[in-house]
XYZ file of C-alpha atoms in Angstrom:
661
model
C 18.659 -88.674 67.356
C 19.241 -87.621 63.850
C 18.703 -84.045 64.511
C 21.374 -84.266 67.396
C 23.996 -85.809 64.983
C 23.269 -83.048 62.376
C 23.896 -80.341 65.178
C 27.160 -82.069 66.168
C 28.201 -81.972 62.695
C 27.113 -78.374 62.222
C 29.248 -77.659 65.070
C 32.396 -79.664 64.445
C 33.185 -77.452 61.329
C 33.780 -74.224 63.348
C 35.584 -76.162 66.067
C 38.037 -77.637 63.690
C 38.364 -74.209 62.419
C 39.122 -72.783 65.674
C 41.756 -75.526 66.483
C 43.556 -74.785 63.074
C 43.699 -71.260 63.866
C 45.120 -71.944 67.371
C 47.738 -74.349 66.025
C 48.698 -71.651 63.442
C 48.618 -68.794 65.932
C 50.354 -71.231 68.614
C 52.424 -74.052 67.331
C 54.668 -72.130 64.764
C 54.931 -69.078 66.498
C 54.936 -70.152 70.186
C 58.145 -70.005 72.348
C 60.096 -73.013 73.130
C 59.549 -74.785 76.610
C 62.334 -75.849 79.065
C 64.161 -73.707 81.636
C 66.999 -72.929 79.349
C 64.852 -71.371 76.837
C 62.657 -69.688 79.519
C 65.771 -68.098 81.201
C 67.063 -67.030 77.588
C 63.813 -65.473 76.406
C 63.517 -63.637 79.715
C 67.196 -62.270 79.498
C 66.856 -61.060 75.817
C 63.300 -59.622 76.352
C 64.467 -57.647 79.420
C 66.826 -55.802 77.075
C 64.047 -54.924 74.663
C 60.692 -54.478 76.402
C 61.661 -51.454 78.377
C 62.576 -49.658 75.226
C 59.406 -50.626 73.335
C 57.231 -49.399 76.457
C 59.130 -46.172 76.244
C 58.242 -45.803 72.591
C 54.515 -46.308 73.398
C 54.874 -43.634 76.305
C 56.673 -41.286 73.847
C 53.806 -41.877 71.013
C 50.948 -41.445 73.546
C 52.219 -38.161 74.731
C 52.768 -37.053 70.751
C 49.127 -37.955 70.011
C 47.841 -36.269 73.233
C 49.636 -32.991 72.296
C 48.169 -33.081 68.818
C 44.684 -33.687 69.952
C 44.269 -31.721 73.359
C 42.418 -29.079 71.672
C 40.291 -31.380 69.723
C 38.840 -33.848 72.045
C 37.466 -33.888 75.644
C 39.922 -33.602 78.427
C 39.574 -37.366 79.486
C 40.029 -38.554 76.087
C 43.416 -37.081 75.261
C 44.755 -37.446 78.662
C 43.663 -41.248 78.687
C 46.733 -42.244 76.858
C 49.435 -40.497 78.798
C 47.937 -41.144 82.046
C 46.455 -44.573 81.765
C 48.399 -46.303 78.830
C 51.630 -44.376 79.730
C 51.498 -45.309 83.234
C 51.051 -48.889 82.405
C 53.815 -48.770 79.905
C 56.065 -47.128 82.543
C 55.322 -49.980 84.948
C 55.914 -52.570 82.583
C 59.107 -51.098 81.568
C 60.333 -50.942 85.159
C 58.885 -54.455 85.691
C 61.077 -55.830 82.807
C 64.345 -54.039 83.720
C 67.311 -56.656 83.269
C 68.477 -56.276 86.976
C 64.859 -57.126 88.195
C 64.437 -60.031 85.561
C 67.771 -61.565 86.882
C 66.530 -61.948 90.170
C 63.259 -63.811 89.629
C 62.706 -67.452 90.116
C 62.273 -69.924 87.127
C 58.685 -70.250 88.107
C 57.947 -66.567 88.061
C 59.630 -66.170 84.522
C 57.504 -68.902 83.128
C 54.486 -67.041 84.362
C 55.647 -63.609 82.980
C 56.434 -65.405 79.615
C 52.731 -66.905 79.595
C 50.978 -63.810 80.453
C 52.953 -61.437 78.163
C 51.343 -62.725 75.248
C 47.873 -61.758 75.980
C 48.652 -58.869 78.033
C 50.543 -57.492 75.092
C 47.469 -58.211 72.913
C 45.194 -56.532 75.167
C 47.344 -53.512 75.811
C 47.807 -53.265 71.964
C 43.914 -53.357 71.573
C 43.494 -50.695 74.225
C 45.973 -48.473 72.470
C 44.403 -49.069 69.082
C 40.963 -48.209 70.387
C 42.248 -45.089 72.176
C 43.792 -44.081 68.767
C 40.434 -44.638 67.028
C 38.730 -42.568 69.491
C 41.131 -39.827 68.856
C 40.814 -40.363 65.091
C 36.855 -39.552 65.116
C 37.626 -35.999 66.403
C 40.237 -35.094 63.853
C 40.349 -34.043 60.161
C 41.840 -36.047 57.286
C 45.508 -34.775 58.350
C 45.108 -35.603 62.039
C 43.766 -39.144 60.986
C 46.779 -39.592 58.876
C 49.086 -38.593 61.865
C 47.337 -41.059 63.950
C 47.755 -43.959 61.169
C 51.369 -42.975 61.025
C 51.849 -43.214 64.940
C 49.996 -46.349 65.243
C 51.962 -47.876 62.245
C 55.249 -46.978 63.897
C 54.342 -48.316 67.268
C 53.038 -51.432 65.649
C 56.291 -51.873 63.428
C 58.228 -51.206 66.602
C 56.761 -53.556 68.620
C 56.784 -56.305 65.889
C 60.577 -55.856 65.306
C 61.350 -55.696 69.246
C 59.518 -58.945 69.936
C 61.606 -61.271 67.788
C 62.071 -63.456 71.000
C 58.192 -63.401 71.354
C 56.754 -63.867 67.984
C 53.274 -64.923 69.204
C 53.127 -61.882 71.146
C 54.152 -59.764 68.144
C 51.491 -61.751 66.112
C 48.554 -61.058 68.601
C 49.552 -57.310 68.882
C 49.487 -57.115 65.194
C 45.900 -58.766 65.026
C 44.836 -56.437 67.872
C 46.027 -53.228 66.372
C 45.624 -53.856 62.660
C 42.304 -55.168 62.412
C 40.212 -52.578 64.364
C 42.204 -49.490 63.014
C 42.082 -50.787 59.461
C 38.362 -51.104 59.527
C 38.019 -47.730 61.045
C 40.293 -46.295 58.318
C 38.333 -48.137 55.441
C 34.950 -46.789 56.731
C 36.197 -43.214 57.544
C 36.187 -41.832 54.187
C 39.811 -41.224 54.178
C 40.962 -40.212 50.736
C 43.909 -42.687 50.947
C 42.218 -45.238 53.211
C 42.519 -48.261 50.857
C 46.317 -47.498 50.236
C 47.066 -46.923 53.807
C 45.412 -50.036 54.977
C 47.007 -52.083 52.268
C 50.542 -50.717 52.956
C 49.984 -51.185 56.711
C 48.890 -54.849 56.257
C 51.711 -55.880 53.823
C 54.556 -54.298 55.801
C 53.163 -55.821 59.063
C 52.808 -59.165 57.453
C 56.307 -58.938 56.090
C 57.766 -57.749 59.679
C 55.918 -60.803 61.136
C 57.521 -63.197 58.873
C 60.950 -61.478 59.612
C 60.299 -61.732 63.248
C 59.399 -65.232 63.005
C 62.325 -65.951 61.095
C 64.672 -64.182 63.649
C 62.779 -66.377 66.360
C 63.720 -69.548 64.325
C 67.389 -68.389 64.165
C 67.282 -67.600 67.945
C 65.865 -71.081 68.740
C 68.790 -72.636 66.573
C 71.233 -70.502 68.186
C 70.020 -71.360 71.697
C 69.838 -75.140 71.113
C 73.482 -75.006 69.809
C 74.556 -73.023 72.938
C 72.554 -75.564 75.126
C 74.464 -78.322 73.419
C 77.705 -76.574 73.905
C 76.914 -75.944 77.688
C 76.007 -79.726 78.047
C 79.394 -80.549 76.192
C 81.132 -78.258 78.324
C 79.516 -79.598 81.536
C 80.239 -83.272 80.495
C 83.987 -82.178 79.667
C 84.063 -80.627 83.169
C 82.710 -83.777 84.744
C 85.103 -85.854 82.671
C 88.120 -83.646 83.741
C 86.989 -84.030 87.100
C 86.769 -87.691 86.831
C 90.228 -87.865 85.183
C 91.494 -85.702 87.555
C 90.252 -88.017 90.592
C 91.682 -90.864 88.449
C 94.994 -89.320 88.038
C 95.365 -88.297 91.730
C 93.237 -90.466 93.773
C 93.870 -94.193 94.785
C 90.072 -95.612 93.970
C 90.411 -98.482 96.612
C 91.574 -96.306 99.512
C 90.424 -92.782 98.806
C 94.176 -91.733 99.484
C 96.337 -90.130 96.865
C 97.795 -92.550 94.342
C 101.318 -93.122 93.578
C 101.767 -90.316 91.141
C 100.007 -87.621 93.171
C 101.707 -88.287 96.430
C 105.049 -88.287 94.606
C 104.085 -84.859 93.085
C 103.519 -83.660 96.633
C 106.813 -84.852 97.559
C 108.427 -82.975 94.462
C 106.534 -79.911 95.685
C 108.087 -80.114 99.015
C 111.480 -80.267 97.399
C 110.880 -77.532 95.001
C 110.279 -75.309 98.078
C 114.132 -75.716 98.732
C 113.536 -76.001 102.573
C 116.742 -77.250 104.460
C 117.398 -78.346 107.919
C 114.471 -78.150 110.423
C 112.309 -76.352 107.725
C 112.206 -79.643 105.617
C 109.164 -81.951 105.907
C 109.537 -85.723 106.814
C 108.762 -88.545 104.538
C 107.539 -91.819 106.190
C 107.246 -94.983 104.244
C 104.859 -97.570 105.861
C 104.637 -101.218 104.980
C 101.948 -103.361 106.767
C 103.197 -106.578 108.463
C 100.771 -109.506 108.040
C 98.861 -108.068 105.177
C 99.708 -111.096 103.041
C 98.537 -113.394 105.454
C 95.303 -111.572 105.643
C 94.901 -111.747 101.898
C 95.586 -115.324 101.722
C 93.326 -116.444 104.755
C 90.466 -114.137 104.349
C 90.523 -113.268 100.619
C 91.312 -110.064 98.690
C 88.008 -108.405 99.566
C 89.394 -108.501 103.364
C 92.762 -107.151 102.325
C 91.042 -104.271 100.172
C 88.918 -103.395 103.657
C 92.146 -103.384 105.520
C 93.853 -100.779 102.973
C 90.703 -98.578 103.221
C 90.772 -98.677 106.815
C 94.478 -98.034 107.117
C 94.152 -95.067 104.927
C 91.230 -93.528 106.653
C 93.563 -93.780 109.959
C 96.290 -91.523 108.301
C 93.657 -88.867 107.840
C 93.009 -88.453 111.446
C 96.648 -88.227 112.517
C 97.891 -84.635 113.477
C 100.706 -83.397 111.554
C 100.147 -85.314 108.358
C 100.227 -83.083 105.593
C 99.517 -85.683 102.796
C 99.446 -89.403 102.378
C 98.979 -91.803 99.455
C 99.237 -95.397 98.522
C 102.596 -96.175 96.576
C 101.253 -99.571 95.711
C 100.298 -102.968 97.197
C 100.421 -102.461 100.991
C 102.943 -99.711 100.917
C 101.947 -96.075 101.941
C 103.937 -92.636 101.916
C 102.991 -90.111 104.456
C 104.397 -86.497 104.336
C 104.740 -85.119 107.798
C 105.053 -81.543 109.263
C 108.379 -79.974 109.015
C 107.570 -78.554 112.610
C 108.481 -81.752 114.048
C 111.830 -82.568 115.362
C 113.404 -86.079 115.425
C 112.123 -86.831 118.902
C 108.511 -85.813 117.871
C 108.653 -87.535 114.682
C 109.740 -90.686 116.309
C 106.916 -90.462 118.772
C 104.270 -89.577 116.084
C 105.575 -92.457 114.081
C 105.428 -94.913 116.952
C 101.774 -93.472 117.787
C 101.000 -94.237 114.110
C 102.322 -97.650 114.512
C 100.237 -98.232 117.515
C 97.105 -96.930 115.423
C 97.685 -99.507 112.782
C 97.490 -102.303 115.316
C 93.666 -101.507 115.882
C 91.571 -104.363 114.542
C 89.648 -104.110 111.321
C 86.414 -105.843 111.284
C 85.431 -107.581 108.014
C 82.590 -110.027 107.482
C 82.296 -110.686 111.298
C 86.339 -111.603 111.412
C 88.631 -109.481 113.427
C 91.877 -108.624 111.133
C 94.903 -107.795 112.969
C 98.249 -106.345 111.467
C 101.094 -103.903 112.248
C 102.936 -101.449 110.177
C 106.776 -101.093 110.066
C 107.841 -97.471 109.249
C 110.940 -95.921 107.853
C 111.470 -91.964 108.229
C 113.503 -89.573 106.517
C 113.728 -85.644 106.430
C 113.419 -84.698 102.638
C 115.646 -81.602 102.240
C 118.038 -81.229 99.563
C 117.666 -84.449 97.383
C 115.581 -85.649 94.513
C 112.215 -87.633 95.201
C 113.964 -90.616 94.181
C 116.782 -90.098 96.767
C 114.260 -89.388 99.423
C 112.241 -92.545 98.671
C 115.431 -94.480 98.563
C 116.414 -93.294 102.027
C 113.124 -93.668 103.653
C 113.079 -97.178 102.104
C 116.437 -98.082 103.494
C 115.050 -97.062 107.043
C 111.871 -99.335 106.533
C 113.885 -102.175 105.355
C 115.899 -101.954 108.592
C 112.526 -101.498 110.549
C 111.393 -104.655 109.033
C 114.470 -106.745 109.811
C 114.252 -105.709 113.651
C 110.559 -106.685 114.294
C 107.106 -106.179 113.072
C 105.870 -102.511 113.912
C 109.179 -101.102 114.403
C 109.829 -97.375 113.577
C 113.413 -96.495 112.307
C 114.344 -92.685 111.412
C 117.211 -92.780 108.860
C 120.397 -91.530 110.283
C 123.943 -90.161 109.490
C 125.218 -93.959 109.963
C 122.491 -95.084 107.734
C 123.684 -92.469 105.047
C 127.156 -93.715 105.242
C 125.976 -97.399 104.919
C 123.583 -96.499 102.206
C 126.294 -94.869 100.013
C 128.765 -97.838 100.723
C 126.059 -100.075 99.762
C 125.097 -98.369 96.522
C 128.753 -98.595 95.650
C 129.102 -102.205 96.200
C 125.636 -102.716 94.183
C 127.140 -101.043 91.452
C 130.151 -103.167 91.407
C 128.259 -106.285 91.715
C 126.024 -105.332 89.089
C 128.886 -104.455 86.759
C 131.117 -107.578 87.705
C 131.798 -110.466 85.594
C 130.583 -112.989 87.693
C 132.628 -116.038 86.116
C 135.463 -113.971 87.156
C 134.573 -112.545 90.368
C 132.916 -115.622 92.113
C 134.850 -118.533 93.462
C 133.618 -121.617 95.067
C 134.631 -123.556 98.426
C 133.541 -126.836 99.761
C 132.785 -127.788 103.159
C 132.524 -131.499 104.294
C 129.456 -133.278 105.784
C 130.639 -135.901 108.215
C 128.699 -138.903 109.252
C 129.845 -139.517 112.774
C 128.932 -143.152 112.922
C 132.124 -143.842 111.110
C 133.705 -140.329 110.727
C 133.160 -140.567 106.981
C 132.400 -137.847 104.510
C 129.046 -138.231 102.903
C 129.254 -135.215 100.804
C 130.152 -131.454 100.343
C 128.283 -128.267 100.498
C 129.287 -125.474 97.825
C 129.703 -122.020 99.120
C 129.949 -119.061 96.752
C 132.399 -116.131 97.545
C 132.239 -112.829 95.630
C 135.026 -110.415 95.109
C 134.486 -106.741 94.351
C 138.280 -106.283 93.676
C 139.698 -109.646 93.321
C 141.283 -109.460 96.761
C 138.648 -109.368 99.453
C 136.070 -112.093 99.281
C 132.437 -111.593 100.695
C 130.321 -114.439 101.952
C 126.647 -115.152 100.674
C 125.208 -113.262 103.607
C 127.324 -110.291 102.411
C 126.527 -110.226 98.804
C 123.210 -112.294 98.125
C 121.127 -109.270 98.770
C 122.971 -107.479 95.918
C 122.320 -110.355 93.634
C 118.509 -109.940 94.425
C 118.822 -106.136 94.094
C 120.353 -106.396 90.538
C 118.269 -109.390 89.446
C 121.436 -111.910 88.919
C 120.166 -114.411 91.284
C 119.243 -116.854 88.490
C 122.445 -116.182 86.550
C 124.395 -116.855 89.731
C 122.761 -120.061 90.464
C 123.204 -121.636 87.182
C 126.843 -120.550 87.302
C 127.423 -121.931 90.577
C 125.729 -125.268 89.817
C 127.574 -125.655 86.787
C 131.075 -124.751 88.072
C 130.675 -126.856 91.138
C 129.467 -129.975 89.110
C 132.450 -129.479 86.896
C 135.303 -129.161 89.332
C 133.883 -130.861 92.470
C 132.438 -134.266 91.012
C 131.774 -135.885 94.356
C 129.309 -138.348 93.008
C 132.222 -140.235 91.149
C 133.474 -141.135 95.006
C 129.844 -142.083 95.815
C 129.301 -138.606 97.697
C 126.697 -135.939 97.381
C 127.024 -132.204 96.387
C 124.854 -129.656 98.082
C 123.933 -126.325 96.218
C 121.971 -123.502 97.878
C 119.227 -121.811 96.059
C 118.093 -118.279 96.507
C 114.388 -117.787 97.447
C 113.740 -116.225 94.119
C 115.234 -119.269 92.421
C 112.908 -121.638 94.307
C 110.094 -119.727 92.960
C 110.751 -118.735 89.530
C 109.269 -120.773 86.841
C 111.558 -122.892 84.639
C 114.347 -123.315 87.348
C 113.609 -127.037 87.710
C 114.065 -127.673 84.002
C 117.280 -125.289 83.904
C 118.920 -127.074 86.613
C 117.853 -130.511 85.521
C 119.595 -129.745 81.985
C 122.905 -128.638 83.801
C 122.854 -131.713 85.761
C 122.584 -133.934 82.656
C 125.259 -132.006 81.011
C 127.592 -132.606 83.910
C 126.576 -136.447 83.939
C 125.841 -136.211 87.527
C 123.280 -138.684 88.999
C 120.207 -136.731 90.274
C 120.153 -138.392 93.653
C 123.764 -137.037 94.186
C 122.594 -133.392 94.021
C 121.000 -131.870 96.988
C 119.458 -128.272 96.473
C 119.211 -126.431 99.900
C 116.549 -123.972 100.399
C 115.806 -121.552 103.364
C 112.618 -121.059 105.361
C 112.420 -117.599 103.715
C 111.952 -119.042 100.206
C 108.545 -120.688 101.481
C 107.093 -117.375 103.185
C 105.600 -115.477 100.305
C 103.673 -118.303 98.550
C 103.891 -121.517 100.300
C 101.694 -123.321 98.059
C 103.695 -122.260 94.978
C 106.791 -123.018 97.033
C 105.545 -126.656 97.617
C 104.708 -127.220 93.960
C 108.046 -126.075 92.858
C 109.716 -128.469 95.386
C 107.905 -131.236 94.121
C 109.055 -130.366 90.604
C 112.725 -130.507 91.770
C 111.917 -133.861 93.411
C 110.228 -135.077 90.359
C 113.607 -134.166 88.208
C 115.642 -136.488 90.752
C 117.069 -133.687 93.113
C 117.025 -134.193 96.660
C 115.652 -131.194 98.816
C 117.162 -130.013 102.064
C 115.491 -127.294 104.415
C 118.462 -125.236 105.482
C 118.792 -122.947 108.685
C 115.643 -124.807 110.227
C 115.042 -123.479 113.743
C 115.868 -119.991 112.913
C 112.817 -118.902 110.926
C 109.032 -119.167 110.766
C 108.458 -122.836 110.276
C 106.665 -124.912 112.908
C 107.246 -128.605 113.553
C 103.672 -129.241 112.078
C 104.140 -127.314 109.037
C 107.410 -129.480 107.757
C 105.389 -132.781 107.166
C 103.553 -131.441 104.150
C 106.722 -130.373 102.371
C 108.539 -132.902 100.038
C 111.846 -132.939 102.028
C 114.607 -135.170 101.999
C 116.820 -133.535 104.711
C 116.271 -131.092 107.648
C 119.335 -128.953 108.496
C 119.444 -127.525 111.830
C 120.575 -123.801 112.018
C 123.816 -123.043 113.396
C 122.398 -120.833 116.092
C 121.074 -123.995 117.928
C 124.307 -125.678 117.301
C 126.162 -123.133 119.223
C 123.827 -123.307 122.048
C 123.594 -127.081 122.459
C 126.271 -127.438 125.060
C 124.716 -124.607 127.594
C 121.152 -124.020 126.763
C 118.648 -126.948 127.793
C 115.924 -125.046 125.635
C 118.177 -125.662 122.708
C 118.513 -129.139 123.531
C 114.801 -129.696 123.819
C 114.000 -127.976 120.528
C 116.764 -130.084 118.716
C 115.451 -133.249 120.359
C 111.878 -132.545 118.886
C 113.532 -131.764 115.392
C 115.369 -134.840 115.559
C 112.171 -137.079 116.637
C 110.339 -135.299 113.760
C 112.719 -136.316 111.143
C 112.722 -139.922 112.381
C 108.985 -139.847 111.990
C 109.021 -138.623 108.656
C 111.866 -140.855 107.476
C 114.308 -138.089 106.508
C 117.678 -137.249 107.319
C 118.904 -134.656 109.639
C 122.072 -132.553 109.652
C 123.282 -130.062 112.188
C 125.375 -127.133 110.895
C 127.714 -124.670 112.540
C 129.424 -127.445 114.962
C 132.651 -125.854 115.993
C 133.923 -128.088 118.864
C 133.792 -131.475 120.442
C 131.308 -130.526 123.210
C 128.733 -129.298 120.550
C 129.508 -132.565 118.418
C 128.899 -134.872 121.471
C 125.976 -133.348 122.512
C 124.410 -133.566 119.088
C 125.480 -137.227 118.852
C 123.759 -137.769 122.144
C 120.391 -136.386 120.675
C 120.547 -138.912 117.908
C 122.205 -136.515 115.224
C 124.817 -138.492 113.062
C 125.300 -136.052 110.106
C 127.307 -132.850 111.225
C 128.943 -129.865 109.395
C 131.053 -127.065 110.769
C 134.561 -125.689 111.617
C 135.262 -128.572 113.805
C 135.197 -130.980 110.936
C 136.537 -128.552 108.397
C 136.553 -125.254 106.835
C 135.379 -124.577 103.336
C 138.153 -125.181 100.824
C 138.660 -125.065 97.136
C 137.706 -127.910 95.018
C 141.252 -129.435 94.693
C 141.602 -129.697 98.562
C 137.876 -131.131 98.799
C 138.605 -133.971 96.264
C 142.021 -134.646 97.647
C 140.527 -135.068 100.893
C 138.068 -137.680 99.503
C 140.755 -139.463 97.759
C 142.979 -139.730 100.963
C 139.820 -140.898 102.679
C 139.342 -143.755 100.337
């Protein structure tokens, strides 16, 4: 056992020495790993190795010519034929065009094999040179030393991108040739060997330094490439974010408007101009409220995908919410674009499946030919057509017409007038009595606003309320109307009520209950004498919030009337959950009472509902005795309309109350 340990210890020394040599010859001199480095090494070597191999061929020829008369034929021909042929083959093998077409695996194999193959080639070249040197005199031997040195120095300098190969070639050439020189008896043997050794060592150090610089440069280049790649990916991602709606995959608002601008920039006119279609989804809010926003997102993505499959769609994008813009081919005439839009509307009706739920909706579409205007003008006209489509019914298509252009310009003019007008000066109030047919007494008045663009012609709320909404002045107008009405028509002093209409936005606006309550307190009006009338449309967008707002009005003492009932969306079963004091039956039902059994049946149901809920019922728009008698026969006692009095200024309304007393 002891002898085995001693043997192992004896062998461990040479093993450690061999490992140290391998690390020295490999670790600090080896090429870097990795595909990028492999490619860089191969490319750079392909521009150097062919030249180095040609130097070897040239030197072989020179030495062969010098010794052709001194050595046997096979010896002096060995260099040019064998070594030269090998060098020419390797030069051809490392031509740049051939290297560029090789796979990464082949390049890795070439670089691995190059180091030992180079050392072996150097050793063969050195042995041949030594063999030649044995046949020559001192002058010929000096020539051999010179050629070997030139070949070695050229190889070491040329292999800056393969320092390990240069190192091995240096050992393969320097050691045997130097030993031969030292023992050849040459007069300058020691000096020649010393110079060759020192210069070779210096060149190897320089070569290794070049390699380190090359590695640093390549690492820097690789970092730059990675940064450029990351920048390109970031730019691509930014481009997607800048142009693509992430929810639907369609163009986003900015991108689709840019496409519209491009269409306009082409300055096409007449039938050469493209069409712009604006699409708004009918019933989308119901899907969001009922099934959740995930269902709404599914619907939007499904709808966008349908645009992609429609012929003649040049581009499409999501403007926001549930509104899309589609640019249609200019080759379509008006009839064709109308048909295409109707087909598209039908396609939107196809159900969307989400979490085992079948979601159904439709889309209203407004279309306008885009020639000759700015993008905002085109959007305004397509939006006007869309607005008209939504007013008609769900899923309707409207193409913007010359008549629509005239109407739009008129509306733009009057909108500017409303926006610039002093409401205190341009709005007046008139009051219509509400009569109790039980004793023909007046129970109160409803205030109606009239607005004048010029101080001469006066428009009804149905004609100007949309202007107030468009200009954002509904809140201002409501506050002014309520304050003025309570100032000039103090009906509560005669024990009567005063009714004020609230715009849908006023019903939903936070803080409105507090503002109106403060105005009521400043006027000294008892809360129960003020009736706030809201329409069914005010409850459409957010029924839960609307209900909370109505309760806030009630909490401050106001009475609440649901106006125009029977003309909108509400069903009899929905009314019971609202905090109401009065239901006012729409005048369209009033006009039909005397002649339409269906209208009478519906009114009778409404009256029964109000009795069950314990609230009052008023019918509007009563214009003659026949309507009044029919309403009375159905159990209605509170009535309003021209039959009982036209809206009149506050002085006349208060005078009528005074005469009734």
